[in-house]
Tab-separated table of C-alpha atoms and ligand atoms in Angstrom:
chain	number	residue	atom	x	y	z
A	2	MET	CA	-49.202	47.826	-24.868
A	3	GLU	CA	-49.461	51.454	-27.419
A	4	LEU	CA	-47.707	50.774	-31.006
A	5	LYS	CA	-45.617	53.744	-30.020
A	6	ASN	CA	-44.568	52.449	-26.721
A	7	ILE	CA	-43.134	48.633	-29.317
A	8	VAL	CA	-41.196	50.974	-31.027
A	9	GLN	CA	-39.878	52.489	-28.180
A	10	GLU	CA	-38.591	49.412	-27.012
A	11	PHE	CA	-36.459	48.750	-30.437
A	12	ILE	CA	-36.245	52.484	-31.949
A	13	CYS	CA	-35.753	55.452	-29.466
A	14	THR	CA	-37.549	58.456	-31.803
A	15	GLU	CA	-40.737	60.207	-32.390
A	16	ASN	CA	-40.454	60.829	-36.098
A	17	TYR	CA	-41.488	57.923	-38.032
A	18	LYS	CA	-44.371	56.214	-40.171
A	19	ILE	CA	-45.985	53.204	-39.404
A	20	SER	CA	-47.753	51.149	-42.467
A	21	PRO	CA	-49.359	47.742	-42.394
A	22	ILE	CA	-48.249	44.700	-44.924
A	23	THR	CA	-51.393	42.890	-45.329
A	24	ASN	CA	-49.889	39.261	-47.135
A	25	GLY	CA	-49.933	36.816	-44.691
A	26	LEU	CA	-52.704	34.919	-43.013
A	27	ILE	CA	-51.625	34.666	-39.740
A	28	ASN	CA	-49.114	37.026	-38.632
A	29	SER	CA	-49.399	41.440	-38.684
A	30	THR	CA	-46.572	42.633	-40.218
A	31	TYR	CA	-45.621	46.600	-40.331
A	32	LEU	CA	-43.151	48.790	-42.607
A	33	PHE	CA	-41.784	51.321	-39.946
A	34	GLU	CA	-39.767	54.590	-41.343
A	35	ASP	CA	-37.017	56.004	-38.330
A	36	HIS	CA	-37.583	59.351	-40.164
A	37	ASP	CA	-34.413	60.081	-38.446
A	38	LYS	CA	-32.024	57.622	-39.310
A	39	ARG	CA	-34.069	57.531	-42.391
A	40	GLU	CA	-33.898	53.451	-42.369
A	41	LYS	CA	-37.096	51.350	-42.462
A	42	TYR	CA	-37.630	49.015	-41.176
A	43	ILE	CA	-40.171	45.626	-40.678
A	44	LEU	CA	-42.053	45.708	-37.589
A	45	GLN	CA	-44.551	42.301	-36.896
A	46	LYS	CA	-47.179	40.732	-34.394
A	47	ILE	CA	-46.446	37.172	-33.928
A	48	ASN	CA	-49.381	35.173	-33.830
A	49	THR	CA	-48.859	33.280	-30.636
A	50	SER	CA	-52.108	31.680	-30.380
A	51	ILE	CA	-49.876	29.311	-33.736
A	52	PHE	CA	-47.085	30.577	-32.854
A	53	LYS	CA	-47.153	29.076	-29.091
A	54	ASN	CA	-43.323	29.536	-27.973
A	55	PRO	CA	-42.408	32.562	-30.517
A	56	LYS	CA	-38.911	31.961	-28.871
A	57	THR	CA	-38.369	29.097	-31.991
A	58	ILE	CA	-39.187	31.349	-33.868
A	59	ILE	CA	-36.970	33.971	-32.659
A	60	HIS	CA	-33.732	30.975	-32.235
A	61	ASN	CA	-34.449	29.184	-35.574
A	62	HIS	CA	-34.379	32.078	-37.632
A	63	LEU	CA	-30.091	33.453	-35.488
A	64	GLU	CA	-29.690	29.790	-36.688
A	65	ILE	CA	-30.636	29.627	-40.003
A	66	ASN	CA	-28.559	32.766	-40.124
A	67	ASN	CA	-25.514	31.725	-38.774
A	68	LEU	CA	-25.082	29.244	-41.108
A	69	LEU	CA	-25.966	31.006	-44.167
A	70	GLN	CA	-23.320	33.832	-43.193
A	71	LYS	CA	-20.498	30.856	-42.994
A	72	SER	CA	-20.520	29.721	-46.061
A	73	ASP	CA	-20.287	31.632	-49.339
A	74	TYR	CA	-24.451	32.013	-49.436
A	75	HIS	CA	-24.891	34.405	-52.178
A	76	LEU	CA	-28.261	36.344	-51.466
A	77	LYS	CA	-29.208	38.848	-48.858
A	78	MET	CA	-31.108	38.117	-45.126
A	79	VAL	CA	-33.309	39.033	-43.186
A	80	ASN	CA	-32.255	40.536	-40.174
A	81	PRO	CA	-34.106	40.009	-36.388
A	82	ILE	CA	-33.756	43.690	-34.195
A	83	HIS	CA	-32.210	43.740	-31.167
A	84	SER	CA	-34.338	45.629	-28.744
A	85	ILE	CA	-32.308	49.111	-26.364
A	86	SER	CA	-32.674	46.515	-23.582
A	87	ASN	CA	-31.184	43.874	-25.594
A	88	GLN	CA	-34.112	41.549	-25.848
A	89	TYR	CA	-35.461	40.108	-29.789
A	90	LEU	CA	-39.287	39.701	-28.426
A	91	ILE	CA	-40.937	42.267	-27.152
A	92	LYS	CA	-43.674	41.260	-24.627
A	93	THR	CA	-47.009	42.990	-23.900
A	94	GLU	CA	-48.784	42.355	-20.914
A	95	ASN	CA	-51.733	40.897	-23.106
A	96	GLY	CA	-49.731	38.298	-24.596
A	97	GLU	CA	-48.435	40.163	-27.406
A	98	ALA	CA	-45.219	39.692	-28.803
A	99	TRP	CA	-43.615	41.800	-31.420
A	100	ARG	CA	-40.332	41.665	-32.676
A	101	MET	CA	-38.157	43.376	-35.264
A	102	LEU	CA	-36.799	42.782	-38.643
A	103	SER	CA	-33.868	44.672	-40.798
A	104	PHE	CA	-35.948	45.788	-44.581
A	105	ILE	CA	-34.008	44.624	-48.016
A	106	GLU	CA	-34.518	48.386	-49.928
A	107	ASN	CA	-34.589	48.001	-53.964
A	108	SER	CA	-37.661	45.243	-53.498
A	109	THR	CA	-41.027	44.066	-54.954
A	110	THR	CA	-42.896	40.562	-53.826
A	111	PHE	CA	-44.953	38.781	-56.009
A	112	LEU	CA	-48.320	38.031	-55.173
A	113	LYS	CA	-48.370	35.391	-57.979
A	114	VAL	CA	-46.849	33.581	-60.819
A	115	SER	CA	-46.745	36.360	-64.417
A	116	ASP	CA	-43.889	34.286	-66.462
A	117	LYS	CA	-42.552	30.737	-66.932
A	118	LYS	CA	-39.334	32.677	-65.633
A	119	THR	CA	-40.249	34.080	-62.612
A	120	ALA	CA	-41.275	29.956	-61.794
A	121	TYR	CA	-38.363	28.822	-62.429
A	122	GLU	CA	-35.757	31.182	-60.351
A	123	ALA	CA	-37.677	31.470	-57.414
A	124	ALA	CA	-38.115	27.250	-57.289
A	125	LYS	CA	-34.151	27.635	-58.439
A	126	THR	CA	-33.893	29.674	-55.669
A	127	PHE	CA	-35.186	27.638	-52.977
A	128	GLY	CA	-32.978	25.351	-53.820
A	129	TYR	CA	-30.395	26.906	-53.786
A	130	PHE	CA	-31.561	27.431	-50.216
A	131	LEU	CA	-32.206	24.256	-48.893
A	132	ASN	CA	-28.983	23.048	-50.199
A	133	ILE	CA	-27.018	25.629	-48.245
A	134	ILE	CA	-28.917	24.899	-44.807
A	135	ASN	CA	-28.585	21.485	-44.964
A	136	SER	CA	-25.442	21.416	-45.783
A	137	GLU	CA	-23.899	21.664	-42.061
A	138	SER	CA	-24.117	18.645	-39.803
A	139	ILE	CA	-24.968	20.295	-36.802
A	140	VAL	CA	-27.574	22.666	-36.733
A	141	ASN	CA	-29.911	23.136	-34.145
A	142	ILE	CA	-33.404	23.462	-35.341
A	143	LYS	CA	-36.261	24.242	-32.909
A	144	GLU	CA	-40.198	22.644	-33.356
A	145	SER	CA	-42.015	25.885	-33.288
A	146	LEU	CA	-45.272	24.241	-35.081
A	147	PRO	CA	-45.825	20.060	-33.684
A	148	ASP	CA	-47.385	18.742	-36.179
A	149	PHE	CA	-47.175	21.137	-39.074
A	150	ILE	CA	-46.788	18.833	-41.639
A	151	ASN	CA	-49.188	15.663	-39.627
A	152	PHE	CA	-51.502	14.756	-42.028
A	153	GLU	CA	-52.521	12.093	-40.307
A	154	LYS	CA	-54.112	15.508	-37.741
A	155	ARG	CA	-55.371	16.541	-40.397
A	156	MET	CA	-57.208	14.621	-41.935
A	157	VAL	CA	-58.411	14.368	-37.993
A	158	ASP	CA	-59.306	17.518	-37.433
A	159	TYR	CA	-61.407	17.635	-40.859
A	160	ASN	CA	-63.385	14.634	-39.952
A	161	VAL	CA	-63.493	16.416	-36.231
A	162	SER	CA	-64.576	19.489	-37.935
A	163	LEU	CA	-67.220	17.512	-39.644
A	164	LYS	CA	-69.005	16.632	-36.636
A	165	THR	CA	-68.654	20.560	-34.651
A	166	ALA	CA	-69.889	22.394	-37.639
A	167	SER	CA	-73.492	24.035	-37.775
A	168	GLU	CA	-75.759	22.598	-39.799
A	169	THR	CA	-75.019	25.624	-42.182
A	170	PHE	CA	-71.694	25.935	-42.867
A	171	LEU	CA	-72.030	22.095	-43.376
A	172	LYS	CA	-74.549	22.818	-45.832
A	173	ASN	CA	-72.847	25.821	-47.393
A	174	SER	CA	-69.771	22.817	-48.135
A	175	GLU	CA	-71.627	20.005	-49.363
A	176	LYS	CA	-69.658	20.452	-52.152
A	177	GLU	CA	-65.950	20.809	-50.905
A	178	ILE	CA	-66.765	18.030	-48.633
A	179	GLU	CA	-68.080	16.021	-51.230
A	180	LEU	CA	-64.632	16.685	-53.680
A	181	VAL	CA	-62.992	15.947	-51.196
A	182	ASP	CA	-64.215	13.135	-49.506
A	183	GLN	CA	-64.116	11.907	-52.609
A	184	LEU	CA	-59.913	12.448	-52.623
A	185	LEU	CA	-60.015	10.121	-48.547
A	186	ASP	CA	-56.818	7.892	-49.610
A	187	LEU	CA	-54.795	10.569	-51.441
A	188	PRO	CA	-53.025	11.628	-48.636
A	189	GLU	CA	-52.793	7.291	-47.398
A	190	LYS	CA	-49.372	7.174	-48.880
A	191	TRP	CA	-47.882	10.084	-48.206
A	192	ILE	CA	-48.902	8.925	-44.213
A	193	ASP	CA	-47.197	5.498	-44.585
A	194	MET	CA	-43.677	6.432	-46.386
A	195	GLU	CA	-43.628	9.266	-43.082
A	196	LYS	CA	-44.205	6.320	-40.581
A	197	THR	CA	-41.967	3.825	-42.351
A	198	GLN	CA	-39.230	6.444	-41.865
A	199	LEU	CA	-38.829	5.850	-46.921
A	200	LEU	CA	-38.358	10.450	-46.925
A	201	PRO	CA	-34.771	11.830	-45.398
A	202	LYS	CA	-35.859	14.429	-42.622
A	203	ARG	CA	-34.055	17.149	-44.009
A	204	ILE	CA	-34.564	21.362	-43.204
A	205	ILE	CA	-37.340	22.452	-45.223
A	206	HIS	CA	-38.626	26.162	-45.230
A	207	ALA	CA	-41.485	25.409	-45.520
A	208	ASP	CA	-43.774	28.417	-47.352
A	209	PRO	CA	-42.236	28.778	-49.817
A	210	LYS	CA	-44.806	30.657	-51.772
A	211	ILE	CA	-44.309	33.730	-54.141
A	212	SER	CA	-44.116	36.631	-51.868
A	213	ASN	CA	-41.304	35.346	-49.740
A	214	ILE	CA	-38.959	35.655	-52.415
A	215	LEU	CA	-37.621	39.459	-52.626
A	216	PHE	CA	-37.049	40.914	-56.396
A	217	ASP	CA	-34.911	43.124	-57.974
A	218	HIS	CA	-35.935	45.755	-60.547
A	219	ASN	CA	-34.710	43.260	-63.325
A	220	ASN	CA	-36.997	40.661	-61.632
A	221	ASP	CA	-33.669	38.331	-60.112
A	222	PRO	CA	-34.086	37.417	-56.866
A	223	LEU	CA	-32.439	39.017	-54.046
A	224	ALA	CA	-33.732	36.765	-50.812
A	225	VAL	CA	-35.415	34.643	-48.691
A	226	ILE	CA	-38.301	35.595	-46.321
A	227	ASP	CA	-40.608	34.319	-43.699
A	228	LEU	CA	-38.072	31.532	-41.694
A	229	ASP	CA	-40.883	31.228	-39.541
A	230	THR	CA	-42.142	27.719	-40.088
A	231	ILE	CA	-37.958	26.347	-40.444
A	232	MET	CA	-38.246	23.083	-39.555
A	233	ILE	CA	-37.258	19.495	-39.919
A	234	SER	CA	-39.397	17.286	-42.478
A	235	THR	CA	-39.151	15.386	-45.872
A	236	ILE	CA	-38.470	18.283	-48.650
A	237	LEU	CA	-41.366	17.195	-50.498
A	238	TYR	CA	-43.566	19.269	-49.006
A	239	ASP	CA	-41.414	22.213	-49.914
A	240	PHE	CA	-41.560	20.978	-53.608
A	241	GLY	CA	-45.805	20.663	-53.193
A	242	ASP	CA	-46.329	24.221	-51.671
A	243	MET	CA	-44.346	25.879	-54.685
A	244	ILE	CA	-45.906	24.080	-56.697
A	245	ARG	CA	-49.355	24.947	-55.524
A	246	SER	CA	-48.199	28.693	-55.314
A	247	TYR	CA	-46.081	29.481	-58.642
A	248	THR	CA	-48.767	27.327	-60.620
A	249	ASN	CA	-52.121	29.520	-59.169
A	250	THR	CA	-53.312	31.658	-62.224
A	251	THR	CA	-55.787	33.399	-60.070
A	252	ASP	CA	-55.451	34.734	-56.301
A	253	GLU	CA	-55.610	31.911	-53.363
A	254	ASP	CA	-59.361	33.434	-52.383
A	255	ASP	CA	-60.468	33.730	-56.260
A	256	GLY	CA	-63.225	30.447	-56.303
A	257	ASN	CA	-65.107	31.291	-58.836
A	258	SER	CA	-62.110	30.704	-61.549
A	259	GLU	CA	-62.843	27.069	-64.320
A	260	ASN	CA	-58.989	26.318	-64.609
A	261	ASN	CA	-56.281	27.120	-62.324
A	262	PHE	CA	-53.869	25.612	-63.088
A	263	ASP	CA	-50.313	26.671	-65.467
A	264	PRO	CA	-48.823	23.164	-66.461
A	265	GLU	CA	-45.945	25.587	-68.500
A	266	ILE	CA	-45.782	26.587	-65.144
A	267	TYR	CA	-45.405	22.979	-63.219
A	268	GLU	CA	-41.887	22.191	-65.585
A	269	ALA	CA	-40.565	25.421	-64.995
A	270	VAL	CA	-40.626	24.631	-60.797
A	271	LYS	CA	-39.840	21.006	-61.024
A	272	ALA	CA	-36.324	22.556	-63.763
A	273	GLY	CA	-35.630	25.229	-62.204
A	274	PHE	CA	-36.568	22.904	-58.323
A	275	LEU	CA	-33.863	20.573	-59.477
A	276	LEU	CA	-31.587	21.793	-60.904
A	277	ASN	CA	-29.047	22.164	-57.378
A	278	LEU	CA	-31.132	19.672	-55.406
A	279	LYS	CA	-31.401	16.856	-58.079
A	280	GLU	CA	-28.107	15.325	-57.133
A	281	ASN	CA	-28.925	15.236	-53.192
A	282	LEU	CA	-31.877	13.340	-53.607
A	283	THR	CA	-33.187	9.727	-53.834
A	284	ASN	CA	-34.898	8.242	-55.767
A	285	ILE	CA	-38.120	8.030	-53.416
A	286	GLU	CA	-37.586	11.867	-52.994
A	287	ILE	CA	-37.692	12.761	-56.597
A	288	GLU	CA	-40.053	9.386	-58.049
A	289	ASN	CA	-42.552	10.916	-55.612
A	290	LEU	CA	-42.715	15.004	-56.810
A	291	ASP	CA	-45.702	14.780	-58.663
A	292	TYR	CA	-47.550	13.431	-56.430
A	293	ALA	CA	-46.501	15.301	-53.219
A	294	ALA	CA	-47.731	18.781	-55.150
A	295	GLN	CA	-51.277	16.802	-55.667
A	296	VAL	CA	-51.311	16.168	-52.417
A	297	VAL	CA	-50.293	19.157	-50.604
A	298	ILE	CA	-52.874	21.536	-52.620
A	299	TYR	CA	-55.496	19.361	-51.667
A	300	ILE	CA	-54.125	19.751	-47.419
A	301	GLN	CA	-54.574	23.433	-47.885
A	302	ALA	CA	-57.378	22.681	-49.190
A	303	VAL	CA	-58.371	20.662	-46.425
A	304	ARG	CA	-57.434	23.073	-43.905
A	305	PHE	CA	-59.122	26.026	-45.847
A	306	LEU	CA	-62.034	24.146	-45.690
A	307	THR	CA	-61.558	23.339	-41.679
A	308	ASP	CA	-61.701	25.792	-40.386
A	309	TYR	CA	-64.195	27.184	-42.128
A	310	LEU	CA	-66.194	24.314	-40.840
A	311	ASN	CA	-64.850	26.090	-36.941
A	312	GLY	CA	-65.822	29.348	-37.779
A	313	ASN	CA	-62.443	30.492	-39.025
A	314	ILE	CA	-60.587	30.726	-35.230
A	315	TYR	CA	-57.400	29.662	-36.867
A	316	TYR	CA	-56.750	32.413	-41.108
A	317	SER	CA	-57.800	35.648	-41.157
A	318	THR	CA	-60.785	36.573	-42.906
A	319	ASN	CA	-61.550	39.458	-44.082
A	320	TYR	CA	-65.684	37.949	-44.902
A	321	PRO	CA	-67.612	35.256	-43.675
A	322	LYS	CA	-66.789	33.009	-46.539
A	323	HIS	CA	-63.093	33.269	-47.194
A	324	ASN	CA	-62.183	30.047	-45.710
A	325	LEU	CA	-64.606	28.258	-49.020
A	326	ASP	CA	-63.761	30.833	-51.557
A	327	ARG	CA	-59.689	29.498	-50.703
A	328	THR	CA	-61.476	26.254	-49.745
A	329	LYS	CA	-62.945	26.051	-53.643
A	330	ASN	CA	-60.050	27.473	-55.444
A	331	GLN	CA	-57.513	25.190	-53.682
A	332	LEU	CA	-60.081	22.457	-55.192
A	333	ILE	CA	-59.834	23.541	-58.812
A	334	LEU	CA	-56.045	23.846	-58.911
A	335	LEU	CA	-55.963	20.774	-57.316
A	336	LYS	CA	-58.438	18.788	-60.567
A	337	GLY	CA	-56.156	21.347	-62.971
A	338	LEU	CA	-52.915	19.977	-62.387
A	339	ARG	CA	-54.409	15.876	-61.686
A	340	GLU	CA	-56.338	15.539	-65.583
A	341	TYR	CA	-52.100	16.906	-67.217
A	342	LEU	CA	-50.796	14.146	-65.158
A	343	ASN	CA	-52.325	12.082	-65.649
A	344	ARG	CA	-52.453	13.116	-69.395
A	345	THR	CA	-48.700	13.055	-68.898
A	346	LEU	CA	-48.034	9.724	-67.240
B	452	GN1	C1	-50.280	30.601	-44.124
B	452	GN1	O1	-49.392	33.728	-42.649
B	452	GN1	P1	-48.703	32.644	-43.843
B	452	GN1	O2	-49.319	33.631	-45.627
B	452	GN1	O3	-47.157	33.041	-44.245
B	452	GN1	C2	-49.724	28.931	-43.185
B	452	GN1	C3	-49.473	28.748	-44.113
B	452	GN1	C4	-50.369	28.505	-45.436
B	452	GN1	C5	-50.682	29.529	-46.135
B	452	GN1	C6	-51.715	30.043	-46.780
B	452	GN1	C7	-47.844	28.554	-39.852
B	452	GN1	O4	-48.749	30.990	-43.984
B	452	GN1	O5	-49.211	27.152	-44.332
B	452	GN1	O6	-49.655	27.719	-46.578
B	452	GN1	O7	-51.410	30.722	-44.822
B	452	GN1	N1	-48.984	29.778	-42.774
B	452	GN1	C8	-48.940	28.540	-41.392
B	452	GN1	O8	-51.709	30.846	-47.865
B	452	GN1	O9	-50.300	27.581	-41.174
B	453	MG	MG1	-45.254	32.142	-43.329
């Protein structure tokens, strides 16, 4: 099905413009402008080799929006838009799944955090969002990405990739494999805490990177977006991923910097995150924040490296060593964080 036919399923217009938005690594996203009604929307092709059952992400999105609407949530919300025939997903004959979302006007996103205030505000906002979505006891969240936060499986997948990768790929990533292998026991405590159920199960966002917050023209947070990975897991993942995203002073695929970790931002994120959540977290969660930040960055490095060794089949890439550069970048970040934590222990 051509793009123009997909558009017609949602909005009956000939007078429109579509422009790609290129900052995600999984789905394909477009800004859709309806010139007749002067309305903007987000049009998205869901990557169905990763989100195998895209209905679950629509279900979870509606469930969370419903909950937010019932509470006194003060941020804006992105809404799924249904098609003319009342469907939230348009499936094409070749297996693609498309959806449309409402667009929040006068908003900007950042790919990197530039100052402590932005980091603090973003972490505070995610903390606020997490508090509200965990305030109701009955929320029916469905699994959209099985094993996403199964770190034992991430390590198994890495080991399989080491066995199946070509000689050239192994040679190119020799240094990164060595760094990853030096820290093989890092995820063990996490895996153990999950197995022994020491970590409370909560609804988490699971992709709280900086570009998943919309800001207004005063740089104040306007909305939390991208609810695709909403799942039941440990909130330590969200904290770790915020640290991973916000403390990084370089682009996620810059493999050349010497040090890309910003310790002041680390403290700002921690303060912002705990502001709304502290009362509700258990001691074990609070005690493991520094540890979680290290493991989440480590696992992201392992995921990028695994994908490189597998021939770039998961993340979208622009050049053959793109995932290797992403791996390098995460390992530099992890080194900076670990040096900082040892200094402050
Ligand atoms: C992916 O596509 P995007 O950018 O929203 C990935 C996250 C990674 C992130 C790294 C479903 O998110 O887990 O942290 O790339 N999402 C999935 O940039 O794997
Ligand atoms: Mg995402």
